[in-house]
Amino acid sequence: MLAKFRNAGQACNAANRILVHKSIYAEFVEKLSAKVAKLRLGNGLDRGVSVGPLVNHKAFDKVTLIVNSTLAVSSNNVEVISFDKYSSEGHPFYTPSILSCHENNHLPVFHEEIFGPVAAIYSFETEAEAVDMANNTRYGLQAYVFTQDLSQSWRVSENLEYGMVAVNEGAISSANNPFGGWKESGIGREAGHLGIDEFTEDKLICFGL
């Protein structure tokens, strides 16, 4: 929940694709749906509110377009699970939703950064398949791995093409941890000792012998 729905999904390292093993897929979707159903949209200053608006109407339109284009491509293989909408009064509130996807590569939501409160869930059967699906993107900022197998956590983390990997944790950003990604998710790091390196200059001094 933290990795997906904090700040209404408007986090650069929010989970965009949630990969769940086929053997527990139905149970996972059911339990996540129960959690999402309890989220309350509204003014963030009001008591009990857990999800606020998107940053502007352009952001709202983008999330809407991603969801609608995904359904247009394959409505038979994507189930939308959403709950009562908030009376937005013209403000860009997007209802927290789940997309239960029974295919992946052809879906727009599989390849786009959602940046909103929409959890797209896919199933996999083997570890190798999950890693391939996770790496099938031009982005590579942060990935999340949840497992009880320590060896698997190391193996999968090393094979993921991401600058940061959170293992059994929904948020890892801190001043101590180098923050940055691979591929089109940026170059360099901020924070941590690697972040300090960005403010230094290297120099080569070569003596002839």
PDB file of C-alpha atoms in Angstrom:
ATOM      1  CA  MET A   1       0.000   0.000   0.000  1.00  0.00           C
ATOM      2  CA  LEU A   2       2.793   2.406   0.901  1.00  0.00           C
ATOM      3  CA  ALA A   3       4.777   1.658  -2.247  1.00  0.00           C
ATOM      4  CA  LYS A   4       1.757   2.354  -4.472  1.00  0.00           C
ATOM      5  CA  PHE A   5      -0.716   4.729  -2.846  1.00  0.00           C
ATOM      6  CA  ARG A   6       1.373   7.217  -0.852  1.00  0.00           C
ATOM      7  CA  ASN A   7       0.820  10.761  -2.096  1.00  0.00           C
ATOM      8  CA  ALA A   8      -1.975   9.413  -4.315  1.00  0.00           C
ATOM      9  CA  GLY A   9       0.597   7.440  -6.303  1.00  0.00           C
ATOM     10  CA  GLN A  10       2.446  10.644  -7.221  1.00  0.00           C
ATOM     11  CA  ALA A  11       5.934   9.509  -6.343  1.00  0.00           C
ATOM     12  CA  CYS A  12       8.734   8.920  -8.819  1.00  0.00           C
ATOM     13  CA  ASN A  13       9.545   5.616  -7.118  1.00  0.00           C
ATOM     14  CA  ALA A  14       5.950   4.448  -6.673  1.00  0.00           C
ATOM     15  CA  ALA A  15       5.267   0.891  -7.823  1.00  0.00           C
ATOM     16  CA  ASN A  16       3.868   0.910 -11.358  1.00  0.00           C
ATOM     17  CA  ARG A  17       3.602  -2.825 -12.015  1.00  0.00           C
ATOM     18  CA  ILE A  18       2.821  -5.305  -9.266  1.00  0.00           C
ATOM     19  CA  LEU A  19       3.873  -8.843 -10.178  1.00  0.00           C
ATOM     20  CA  VAL A  20       2.251 -11.632  -8.163  1.00  0.00           C
ATOM     21  CA  HIS A  21       2.847 -15.374  -8.400  1.00  0.00           C
ATOM     22  CA  LYS A  22       0.010 -17.167 -10.131  1.00  0.00           C
ATOM     23  CA  SER A  23      -0.617 -19.444  -7.142  1.00  0.00           C
ATOM     24  CA  ILE A  24      -1.639 -16.535  -4.884  1.00  0.00           C
ATOM     25  CA  TYR A  25      -2.841 -14.050  -7.497  1.00  0.00           C
ATOM     26  CA  ALA A  26      -6.573 -14.278  -6.789  1.00  0.00           C
ATOM     27  CA  GLU A  27      -6.041 -14.119  -3.025  1.00  0.00           C
ATOM     28  CA  PHE A  28      -3.716 -11.136  -3.381  1.00  0.00           C
ATOM     29  CA  VAL A  29      -6.179  -9.181  -5.529  1.00  0.00           C
ATOM     30  CA  GLU A  30      -8.974  -9.903  -3.069  1.00  0.00           C
ATOM     31  CA  LYS A  31      -6.963  -8.745  -0.057  1.00  0.00           C
ATOM     32  CA  LEU A  32      -5.592  -5.673  -1.829  1.00  0.00           C
ATOM     33  CA  SER A  33      -9.117  -4.738  -2.931  1.00  0.00           C
ATOM     34  CA  ALA A  34     -10.258  -4.845   0.692  1.00  0.00           C
ATOM     35  CA  LYS A  35      -7.421  -2.497   1.648  1.00  0.00           C
ATOM     36  CA  VAL A  36      -8.031  -0.084  -1.228  1.00  0.00           C
ATOM     37  CA  ALA A  37     -11.741   0.016  -0.427  1.00  0.00           C
ATOM     38  CA  LYS A  38     -10.874   1.565   2.943  1.00  0.00           C
ATOM     39  CA  LEU A  39      -8.946   4.467   1.410  1.00  0.00           C
ATOM     40  CA  ARG A  40     -10.755   7.758   1.811  1.00  0.00           C
ATOM     41  CA  LEU A  41     -10.417  10.528  -0.760  1.00  0.00           C
ATOM     42  CA  GLY A  42     -10.686  14.148   0.200  1.00  0.00           C
ATOM     43  CA  ASN A  43      -8.958  17.248   1.480  1.00  0.00           C
ATOM     44  CA  GLY A  44      -5.674  16.170   3.033  1.00  0.00           C
ATOM     45  CA  LEU A  45      -6.291  18.533   5.945  1.00  0.00           C
ATOM     46  CA  ASP A  46      -9.464  16.678   6.921  1.00  0.00           C
ATOM     47  CA  ARG A  47      -9.249  13.993   9.592  1.00  0.00           C
ATOM     48  CA  GLY A  48      -9.345  10.441   8.248  1.00  0.00           C
ATOM     49  CA  VAL A  49      -8.458  11.338   4.663  1.00  0.00           C
ATOM     50  CA  SER A  50      -5.780   9.029   3.215  1.00  0.00           C
ATOM     51  CA  VAL A  51      -5.704  10.027  -0.478  1.00  0.00           C
ATOM     52  CA  GLY A  52      -5.762  13.563  -1.820  1.00  0.00           C
ATOM     53  CA  PRO A  53      -6.088  14.970  -5.344  1.00  0.00           C
ATOM     54  CA  LEU A  54      -3.656  14.702  -8.213  1.00  0.00           C
ATOM     55  CA  VAL A  55      -1.456  17.729  -8.746  1.00  0.00           C
ATOM     56  CA  ASN A  56      -3.626  19.205 -11.522  1.00  0.00           C
ATOM     57  CA  HIS A  57      -6.201  18.351 -14.193  1.00  0.00           C
ATOM     58  CA  LYS A  58      -3.465  17.488 -16.693  1.00  0.00           C
ATOM     59  CA  ALA A  59      -2.253  14.760 -14.332  1.00  0.00           C
ATOM     60  CA  PHE A  60      -5.834  13.537 -13.897  1.00  0.00           C
ATOM     61  CA  ASP A  61      -6.298  13.388 -17.676  1.00  0.00           C
ATOM     62  CA  LYS A  62      -3.047  11.439 -18.072  1.00  0.00           C
ATOM     63  CA  VAL A  63      -4.069   8.742 -15.588  1.00  0.00           C
ATOM     64  CA  THR A  64      -7.520   8.563 -17.160  1.00  0.00           C
ATOM     65  CA  LEU A  65      -5.978   8.187 -20.625  1.00  0.00           C
ATOM     66  CA  ILE A  66      -3.665   5.366 -19.504  1.00  0.00           C
ATOM     67  CA  VAL A  67      -6.546   3.418 -17.965  1.00  0.00           C
ATOM     68  CA  ASN A  68      -8.959   4.032 -20.854  1.00  0.00           C
ATOM     69  CA  SER A  69      -6.396   3.195 -23.547  1.00  0.00           C
ATOM     70  CA  THR A  70      -5.521  -0.009 -21.699  1.00  0.00           C
ATOM     71  CA  LEU A  71      -9.179  -1.036 -21.646  1.00  0.00           C
ATOM     72  CA  ALA A  72      -9.543  -0.112 -25.308  1.00  0.00           C
ATOM     73  CA  VAL A  73      -6.665  -2.420 -26.221  1.00  0.00           C
ATOM     74  CA  SER A  74      -7.804  -5.407 -24.173  1.00  0.00           C
ATOM     75  CA  SER A  75     -10.967  -4.933 -22.143  1.00  0.00           C
ATOM     76  CA  ASN A  76     -11.533  -8.687 -21.999  1.00  0.00           C
ATOM     77  CA  ASN A  77      -8.209  -9.259 -20.247  1.00  0.00           C
ATOM     78  CA  VAL A  78      -8.287  -6.361 -17.805  1.00  0.00           C
ATOM     79  CA  GLU A  79     -10.640  -6.093 -14.849  1.00  0.00           C
ATOM     80  CA  VAL A  80     -11.106  -2.681 -13.247  1.00  0.00           C
ATOM     81  CA  ILE A  81     -11.780  -2.703  -9.525  1.00  0.00           C
ATOM     82  CA  SER A  82     -12.703   0.707  -8.134  1.00  0.00           C
ATOM     83  CA  PHE A  83     -14.876   2.096  -5.406  1.00  0.00           C
ATOM     84  CA  ASP A  84     -17.142   5.045  -4.655  1.00  0.00           C
ATOM     85  CA  LYS A  85     -15.921   8.273  -6.162  1.00  0.00           C
ATOM     86  CA  TYR A  86     -15.327  11.366  -4.093  1.00  0.00           C
ATOM     87  CA  SER A  87     -17.426  14.452  -4.778  1.00  0.00           C
ATOM     88  CA  SER A  88     -14.528  16.350  -6.293  1.00  0.00           C
ATOM     89  CA  GLU A  89     -16.297  19.640  -7.032  1.00  0.00           C
ATOM     90  CA  GLY A  90     -14.085  20.255 -10.039  1.00  0.00           C
ATOM     91  CA  HIS A  91     -10.855  19.148  -8.378  1.00  0.00           C
ATOM     92  CA  PRO A  92      -8.669  16.379  -9.888  1.00  0.00           C
ATOM     93  CA  PHE A  93      -9.436  13.520  -7.510  1.00  0.00           C
ATOM     94  CA  TYR A  94      -8.867  10.101  -9.066  1.00  0.00           C
ATOM     95  CA  THR A  95     -10.564   7.160  -7.378  1.00  0.00           C
ATOM     96  CA  PRO A  96      -8.019   4.589  -6.115  1.00  0.00           C
ATOM     97  CA  SER A  97      -8.371   1.642  -8.438  1.00  0.00           C
ATOM     98  CA  ILE A  98      -6.942  -1.765  -9.263  1.00  0.00           C
ATOM     99  CA  LEU A  99      -6.356  -3.112 -12.757  1.00  0.00           C
ATOM    100  CA  SER A 100      -6.233  -6.904 -12.684  1.00  0.00           C
ATOM    101  CA  CYS A 101      -4.358  -7.625 -15.912  1.00  0.00           C
ATOM    102  CA  HIS A 102      -4.297 -11.043 -17.531  1.00  0.00           C
ATOM    103  CA  GLU A 103      -1.699 -10.039 -20.110  1.00  0.00           C
ATOM    104  CA  ASN A 104       1.091  -7.486 -20.085  1.00  0.00           C
ATOM    105  CA  ASN A 105       3.289  -6.546 -23.043  1.00  0.00           C
ATOM    106  CA  HIS A 106       0.475  -5.166 -25.205  1.00  0.00           C
ATOM    107  CA  LEU A 107      -1.096  -3.023 -22.494  1.00  0.00           C
ATOM    108  CA  PRO A 108      -0.306   0.719 -22.366  1.00  0.00           C
ATOM    109  CA  VAL A 109      -0.389   0.625 -18.556  1.00  0.00           C
ATOM    110  CA  PHE A 110       2.424  -1.949 -18.584  1.00  0.00           C
ATOM    111  CA  HIS A 111       4.826   0.488 -20.245  1.00  0.00           C
ATOM    112  CA  GLU A 112       3.797   3.881 -18.850  1.00  0.00           C
ATOM    113  CA  GLU A 113       4.536   5.617 -15.560  1.00  0.00           C
ATOM    114  CA  ILE A 114       1.091   5.904 -14.012  1.00  0.00           C
ATOM    115  CA  PHE A 115       1.783   8.596 -11.401  1.00  0.00           C
ATOM    116  CA  GLY A 116      -1.625   8.122  -9.832  1.00  0.00           C
ATOM    117  CA  PRO A 117      -3.564   5.859  -7.449  1.00  0.00           C
ATOM    118  CA  VAL A 118      -3.950   2.946  -9.872  1.00  0.00           C
ATOM    119  CA  ALA A 119      -2.428  -0.432  -9.029  1.00  0.00           C
ATOM    120  CA  ALA A 120      -1.823  -2.588 -12.101  1.00  0.00           C
ATOM    121  CA  ILE A 121      -1.366  -6.251 -11.140  1.00  0.00           C
ATOM    122  CA  TYR A 122       0.048  -9.053 -13.289  1.00  0.00           C
ATOM    123  CA  SER A 123       0.729 -12.727 -12.652  1.00  0.00           C
ATOM    124  CA  PHE A 124       3.845 -14.781 -13.287  1.00  0.00           C
ATOM    125  CA  GLU A 125       4.788 -18.429 -12.898  1.00  0.00           C
ATOM    126  CA  THR A 126       8.592 -18.490 -12.633  1.00  0.00           C
ATOM    127  CA  GLU A 127      11.195 -16.238 -11.086  1.00  0.00           C
ATOM    128  CA  ALA A 128      12.877 -15.744 -14.446  1.00  0.00           C
ATOM    129  CA  GLU A 129       9.578 -14.647 -15.975  1.00  0.00           C
ATOM    130  CA  ALA A 130       9.040 -12.111 -13.196  1.00  0.00           C
ATOM    131  CA  VAL A 131      12.533 -10.647 -13.645  1.00  0.00           C
ATOM    132  CA  ASP A 132      12.045 -10.406 -17.414  1.00  0.00           C
ATOM    133  CA  MET A 133       8.720  -8.626 -16.938  1.00  0.00           C
ATOM    134  CA  ALA A 134      10.185  -6.234 -14.392  1.00  0.00           C
ATOM    135  CA  ASN A 135      13.125  -5.362 -16.650  1.00  0.00           C
ATOM    136  CA  ASN A 136      10.925  -4.885 -19.723  1.00  0.00           C
ATOM    137  CA  THR A 137      10.835  -1.109 -19.435  1.00  0.00           C
ATOM    138  CA  ARG A 138      12.907   1.880 -20.451  1.00  0.00           C
ATOM    139  CA  TYR A 139      12.831   3.055 -16.852  1.00  0.00           C
ATOM    140  CA  GLY A 140      14.851   1.750 -13.911  1.00  0.00           C
ATOM    141  CA  LEU A 141      14.522   3.858 -10.783  1.00  0.00           C
ATOM    142  CA  GLN A 142      13.302   1.516  -8.051  1.00  0.00           C
ATOM    143  CA  ALA A 143      11.975  -2.019  -7.734  1.00  0.00           C
ATOM    144  CA  TYR A 144      10.404  -3.859  -4.819  1.00  0.00           C
ATOM    145  CA  VAL A 145      10.906  -7.511  -3.900  1.00  0.00           C
ATOM    146  CA  PHE A 146       8.797  -9.328  -1.339  1.00  0.00           C
ATOM    147  CA  THR A 147       9.849 -12.861  -0.430  1.00  0.00           C
ATOM    148  CA  GLN A 148      10.592 -15.063   2.574  1.00  0.00           C
ATOM    149  CA  ASP A 149      13.535 -16.650   0.760  1.00  0.00           C
ATOM    150  CA  LEU A 150      16.775 -14.796   1.547  1.00  0.00           C
ATOM    151  CA  SER A 151      18.682 -16.392  -1.333  1.00  0.00           C
ATOM    152  CA  GLN A 152      15.923 -15.444  -3.742  1.00  0.00           C
ATOM    153  CA  SER A 153      15.910 -11.866  -2.484  1.00  0.00           C
ATOM    154  CA  TRP A 154      19.620 -11.486  -3.302  1.00  0.00           C
ATOM    155  CA  ARG A 155      19.371 -13.295  -6.630  1.00  0.00           C
ATOM    156  CA  VAL A 156      16.383 -11.315  -7.879  1.00  0.00           C
ATOM    157  CA  SER A 157      17.740  -7.986  -6.607  1.00  0.00           C
ATOM    158  CA  GLU A 158      21.006  -8.510  -8.463  1.00  0.00           C
ATOM    159  CA  ASN A 159      19.170  -9.363 -11.700  1.00  0.00           C
ATOM    160  CA  LEU A 160      16.833  -6.377 -11.612  1.00  0.00           C
ATOM    161  CA  GLU A 161      17.931  -3.480 -13.826  1.00  0.00           C
ATOM    162  CA  TYR A 162      17.126  -0.786 -11.294  1.00  0.00           C
ATOM    163  CA  GLY A 163      19.196   1.695  -9.363  1.00  0.00           C
ATOM    164  CA  MET A 164      17.429   0.856  -6.100  1.00  0.00           C
ATOM    165  CA  VAL A 165      15.751  -2.290  -4.821  1.00  0.00           C
ATOM    166  CA  ALA A 166      13.642  -2.436  -1.663  1.00  0.00           C
ATOM    167  CA  VAL A 167      13.394  -5.924  -0.150  1.00  0.00           C
ATOM    168  CA  ASN A 168      10.323  -6.512   2.016  1.00  0.00           C
ATOM    169  CA  GLU A 169      10.036  -2.750   2.456  1.00  0.00           C
ATOM    170  CA  GLY A 170       7.692  -0.143   0.987  1.00  0.00           C
ATOM    171  CA  ALA A 171       9.917   2.932   1.298  1.00  0.00           C
ATOM    172  CA  ILE A 172      13.702   3.230   1.445  1.00  0.00           C
ATOM    173  CA  SER A 173      14.410   6.877   0.696  1.00  0.00           C
ATOM    174  CA  SER A 174      16.563   8.597   3.302  1.00  0.00           C
ATOM    175  CA  ALA A 175      19.475  11.016   3.504  1.00  0.00           C
ATOM    176  CA  ASN A 176      21.815   8.051   4.011  1.00  0.00           C
ATOM    177  CA  ASN A 177      20.809   6.088   0.919  1.00  0.00           C
ATOM    178  CA  PRO A 178      22.073   7.005  -2.576  1.00  0.00           C
ATOM    179  CA  PHE A 179      18.993   7.830  -4.664  1.00  0.00           C
ATOM    180  CA  GLY A 180      19.061   7.332  -8.436  1.00  0.00           C
ATOM    181  CA  GLY A 181      18.172   5.012 -11.285  1.00  0.00           C
ATOM    182  CA  TRP A 182      19.312   3.179 -14.385  1.00  0.00           C
ATOM    183  CA  LYS A 183      18.358   3.553 -18.046  1.00  0.00           C
ATOM    184  CA  GLU A 184      16.033   6.521 -18.662  1.00  0.00           C
ATOM    185  CA  SER A 185      15.510   7.099 -14.955  1.00  0.00           C
ATOM    186  CA  GLY A 186      18.515   9.360 -14.758  1.00  0.00           C
ATOM    187  CA  ILE A 187      22.257   9.560 -14.324  1.00  0.00           C
ATOM    188  CA  GLY A 188      24.105  10.008 -11.055  1.00  0.00           C
ATOM    189  CA  ARG A 189      22.975   9.843  -7.443  1.00  0.00           C
ATOM    190  CA  GLU A 190      21.759  12.190  -4.770  1.00  0.00           C
ATOM    191  CA  ALA A 191      22.102  11.629  -1.011  1.00  0.00           C
ATOM    192  CA  GLY A 192      24.450   9.173   0.633  1.00  0.00           C
ATOM    193  CA  HIS A 193      28.181   9.129   0.006  1.00  0.00           C
ATOM    194  CA  LEU A 194      27.602   8.764  -3.750  1.00  0.00           C
ATOM    195  CA  GLY A 195      25.555  11.960  -3.694  1.00  0.00           C
ATOM    196  CA  ILE A 196      28.537  13.835  -2.262  1.00  0.00           C
ATOM    197  CA  ASP A 197      30.605  12.633  -5.225  1.00  0.00           C
ATOM    198  CA  GLU A 198      28.369  14.695  -7.535  1.00  0.00           C
ATOM    199  CA  PHE A 199      29.781  17.851  -5.908  1.00  0.00           C
ATOM    200  CA  THR A 200      33.420  16.917  -6.334  1.00  0.00           C
ATOM    201  CA  GLU A 201      35.817  17.009  -9.285  1.00  0.00           C
ATOM    202  CA  ASP A 202      38.193  14.204 -10.234  1.00  0.00           C
ATOM    203  CA  LYS A 203      41.725  15.016 -11.289  1.00  0.00           C
ATOM    204  CA  LEU A 204      44.385  12.867 -12.928  1.00  0.00           C
ATOM    205  CA  ILE A 205      48.027  13.750 -12.291  1.00  0.00           C
ATOM    206  CA  CYS A 206      50.445  11.685 -14.394  1.00  0.00           C
ATOM    207  CA  PHE A 207      54.228  11.748 -13.779  1.00  0.00           C
ATOM    208  CA  GLY A 208      56.578  10.746 -16.550  1.00  0.00           C
ATOM    209  CA  LEU A 209      59.288   8.291 -15.487  1.00  0.00           C
TER     210      LEU A 209
END
